Each structure stands twice: as structure tokens, then as C-alpha cells.
Amino acid sequence: MFEKSVEELTELGAQITTAEIAQQPELWRDTLNIYRENKEAIEAFLAEARAMGEGRLSVVFTGAGTSDYVGDTCAPYLRHAGNTDLYDFKPIATTDIVSAPRDFLRAEDPTLVVSFARSGNSPESLAAVAVAKELVHNVKFLNITCAPEGKLAVESADDPNALTLLIPRANDKGFAMTGSYSCMTLLSTLIFDTASDEQKAEWVETIAKMGEEVISREPEIADYLAGDFTRVTYLGSGSFGGLAQESQLKILELAHGLVATSYDTSMGYRHGPKSFVDDKTLVFVFVNNDAYTRQYDIDILNEIGGDKIAQHTVAVQQEGATVYEGESFTFKGYEALPEGYLALPFVMFAQAISLLNSVRVGNTPDTPSPTGTVNRVVKGVTIHPFTA
């Protein structure tokens, strides 16, 4: 796909999505610059947020769908790589905040709501802000969005309790969120990671090179899809649990449900969900670089691979002291990356799988919903009035 001409891709209905997957390494370098350019404003805003009360500031990462999985991906990493003396990181979907606010927000907790939104026009994105303002006594809003003209950015422009950071080149035009997911994940990680800026820059350059490698290794990725399969599952631990959910959603979206999907954590999959696997299933496991956690990822690979119950059991991993010796997509020759950054080249692998599979089943990746019942921006949502 990545070697096809614009004309060939347009004929397949895949030109937009293919280009947006491929451009991510460049966008990640852009995102690092956005972080650098806004660092002073970010630090001042976070200082104001911390001053709202004593104790740790509740940092709520929120969004819907893929935007929700941004928080699910970065929060586990930040719970040990961020400043946990100052911040309590919590991924909570906007759909949960809006539908049952008292179950997920505490009025007395000083709270920073970090809203992830590609367009900023989803009804839940705006409603979550309104509900938080109504319920939480001391609250500020950090908006990370890709659309300068979106309602979330526009309506927050004059709010002294809000700071909006824009990643406009990541505003995907295709149906599926690709660069928007990875760039919002990266920017939030850069903001809260306590590593030095020099280290962050090195990690970003490394993931950019790894992402470029994903594009060049497309034939290897395509080989996993050569058989007659009907199911795909993704597994991972820690941050890669959220990444697994996003990866299975890409398969589901771009194939319009024609391929069944599942996801779980590497350990959690044993407890019943493994019943999903049969001889027409592809199993992909994102292998963590943490030496302790990695053991559990390799255990499930050995278990499923050893039982020979799946068509392919594939480790997506970085070369290290311990690797899965079976079928794998392995990145070699790079410094070992922490999960918060390794998630990005890993998701490019998953996006490439979804793109190739969409074409395989005869769907059009740029517009995968033939009936139009599923839309790029959610429609038809009723937001009911809430009073604290």
C-alpha cells in the first residue's frame, strides 16, 4: 500500500488513510516542537492547577473512542514516569463522565481535565467539560486537540481556566484516527514525563525512525494476512493494554465488522477470553520492555503459540535480553524504549495491519462504513441536562 501511486490508492478508497499512517514519524517530530514551543505556558498553567488545593492534583485523561484510548495508553506509564507526588493520573472516558458523573468525578477533588479530541466537535467532548464545571468545585481544563476550528478549541479560547494545545497537521481527514491518536498520546506523555527534555528528544527521534521502518517492512506485515483468517486479537500489559484496545478498534472500524476482534491484557486473556482463539485467528502481543512485565507477555505468547490454537501467534517486540523466539515483528538496533514511547511505532504496525486487512475484505479504508451509520464525528447523541 505504501508503495502504490496516488491513483492506485484512490481507486482502492485508501489514499487518505495510507498517507496519514505513513506521515506519523514526521508528525511526531512536529509534536516535539509543539511541546517545546508551549512548554513555558504549560508549566505556568500546571502550576496554577496545582495551586487549586492541597495534596495531589487529580489529572483526568478523557475522550471518547480512540480519544479515550489515548488516556488508557499514557496513564499507566505516567503513574511511574510522571511526578506522582503532584499528580494522580486517571483515564476516564467522556462517555462515562457525561452519563454518570458522580460515579467518576469527586466534587471536592481539585481536578485537571485533559480532553483529547481530534475534531473537538463530538457532543461528549463538550458535555464532559460542562459537567465537570457543574460538579467539581475547583477544576481547570487542558485541551489537546487537532482542530483549531473545532468547538472545543473555539469555546475554550477565552476561558481563563483552560489551556488549548493544537496539533493541526494530525487532524486526520480519513475515517479512522491514526496520527491524531499517536500525536495526542505523545504530547500528553511529553508534558507529564519527568525525563529530561534531551532524553525526550532522543526517544522521539528513535520512535520516528522505528515508524519509518514499519513502512519499509510492509511486505513482512502483509505476510501475516496471507491466510484465510476471520478473527484478530491484540494483547498487551500496562500501557499496551490500552494500545491493544485501540489496535483492535482499527481492525473493527476499517473492515466494518467483517473480521471479529478481541483485546485484553496478557494475563487477563487467560480468564475466559482466550476462548475467542481458533485456527482462523491472528494473535498479536505487544511485548513490554520492562523486564518484569515482559515475562507475562512472553508467557501468553508461549502458551498460545505452544498450543498451536491460532493461525499466527506474533510478538510485536523490541530486541532485548529476552525475546519471544517464535513468530515476531522485531525492531532491532535501537535503544530500549519505555512503553509510553514504544507504543507509537507499535500502533503504526497495528494500523498497517488494519489498512491491509480492510482492502483484503473488499472495504474502502477512507470511508469504511458503507451505510454511513458510523461517522467520523459521532452524530445523533442526546445530551441531557445535568445539575449537581
Short mmCIF file of N, CA and C in Angstrom, two decimals, residues 52-53 57 102 105-113 130-141 161 386 388:
data_model
loop_
_atom_site.label_atom_id
_atom_site.label_comp_id
_atom_site.label_asym_id
_atom_site.label_seq_id
_atom_site.Cartn_x
_atom_site.Cartn_y
_atom_site.Cartn_z
N MET A 52 -4.80 24.98 43.13
CA MET A 52 -6.23 24.96 43.46
C MET A 52 -6.52 24.28 44.80
N GLY A 53 -5.59 23.48 45.29
CA GLY A 53 -5.84 22.79 46.56
C GLY A 53 -4.61 22.05 47.01
N LEU A 57 -2.96 16.64 42.65
CA LEU A 57 -3.96 17.11 41.70
C LEU A 57 -4.49 15.91 40.93
N ARG A 102 -21.24 11.45 38.83
CA ARG A 102 -20.89 11.25 40.25
C ARG A 102 -20.17 9.93 40.48
N LEU A 105 -16.31 11.41 38.98
CA LEU A 105 -15.68 12.65 39.43
C LEU A 105 -16.10 12.94 40.87
N ARG A 106 -15.17 13.46 41.66
CA ARG A 106 -15.46 13.81 43.05
C ARG A 106 -15.43 15.33 43.17
N ALA A 107 -16.51 15.89 43.63
CA ALA A 107 -16.66 17.34 43.66
C ALA A 107 -15.55 18.03 44.45
N GLU A 108 -15.08 17.37 45.51
CA GLU A 108 -14.10 18.00 46.41
C GLU A 108 -12.66 17.92 45.91
N ASP A 109 -12.40 17.10 44.91
CA ASP A 109 -11.03 16.92 44.43
C ASP A 109 -10.64 18.00 43.43
N PRO A 110 -9.61 18.80 43.72
CA PRO A 110 -9.10 19.70 42.67
C PRO A 110 -8.71 18.87 41.45
N THR A 111 -9.22 19.26 40.30
CA THR A 111 -9.12 18.39 39.13
C THR A 111 -8.66 19.14 37.89
N LEU A 112 -7.75 18.52 37.16
CA LEU A 112 -7.37 18.99 35.83
C LEU A 112 -7.94 17.99 34.83
N VAL A 113 -8.85 18.45 33.99
CA VAL A 113 -9.43 17.60 32.96
C VAL A 113 -8.61 17.79 31.68
N ALA A 130 -18.67 20.68 30.35
CA ALA A 130 -19.80 21.34 31.03
C ALA A 130 -20.14 20.62 32.34
N VAL A 131 -20.15 19.29 32.31
CA VAL A 131 -20.47 18.52 33.51
C VAL A 131 -19.41 18.73 34.59
N ALA A 132 -18.14 18.71 34.20
CA ALA A 132 -17.07 18.92 35.16
C ALA A 132 -17.16 20.30 35.80
N LYS A 133 -17.50 21.30 35.02
CA LYS A 133 -17.67 22.65 35.56
C LYS A 133 -18.81 22.70 36.57
N GLU A 134 -19.86 21.95 36.29
CA GLU A 134 -21.03 21.94 37.16
C GLU A 134 -20.77 21.17 38.45
N LEU A 135 -20.03 20.09 38.37
CA LEU A 135 -19.89 19.19 39.52
C LEU A 135 -18.67 19.49 40.38
N VAL A 136 -17.52 19.74 39.78
CA VAL A 136 -16.26 19.84 40.52
C VAL A 136 -16.03 21.28 40.97
N HIS A 137 -15.72 21.46 42.25
CA HIS A 137 -15.60 22.81 42.81
C HIS A 137 -14.40 23.57 42.24
N ASN A 138 -13.26 22.89 42.11
CA ASN A 138 -12.05 23.52 41.59
C ASN A 138 -11.55 22.71 40.41
N VAL A 139 -11.69 23.27 39.21
CA VAL A 139 -11.37 22.49 38.01
C VAL A 139 -10.75 23.38 36.94
N LYS A 140 -9.77 22.84 36.25
CA LYS A 140 -9.18 23.50 35.09
C LYS A 140 -9.15 22.50 33.93
N PHE A 141 -8.93 23.03 32.71
CA PHE A 141 -9.05 22.21 31.52
C PHE A 141 -7.84 22.38 30.60
N ASN A 161 -9.56 29.43 32.74
CA ASN A 161 -9.28 28.16 33.38
C ASN A 161 -8.95 27.06 32.38
N PHE A 386 -27.67 18.37 33.20
CA PHE A 386 -27.17 17.86 34.49
C PHE A 386 -27.05 19.02 35.47
N ALA A 388 -25.72 19.62 39.48
CA ALA A 388 -25.02 18.99 40.62
C ALA A 388 -25.87 19.08 41.88
#
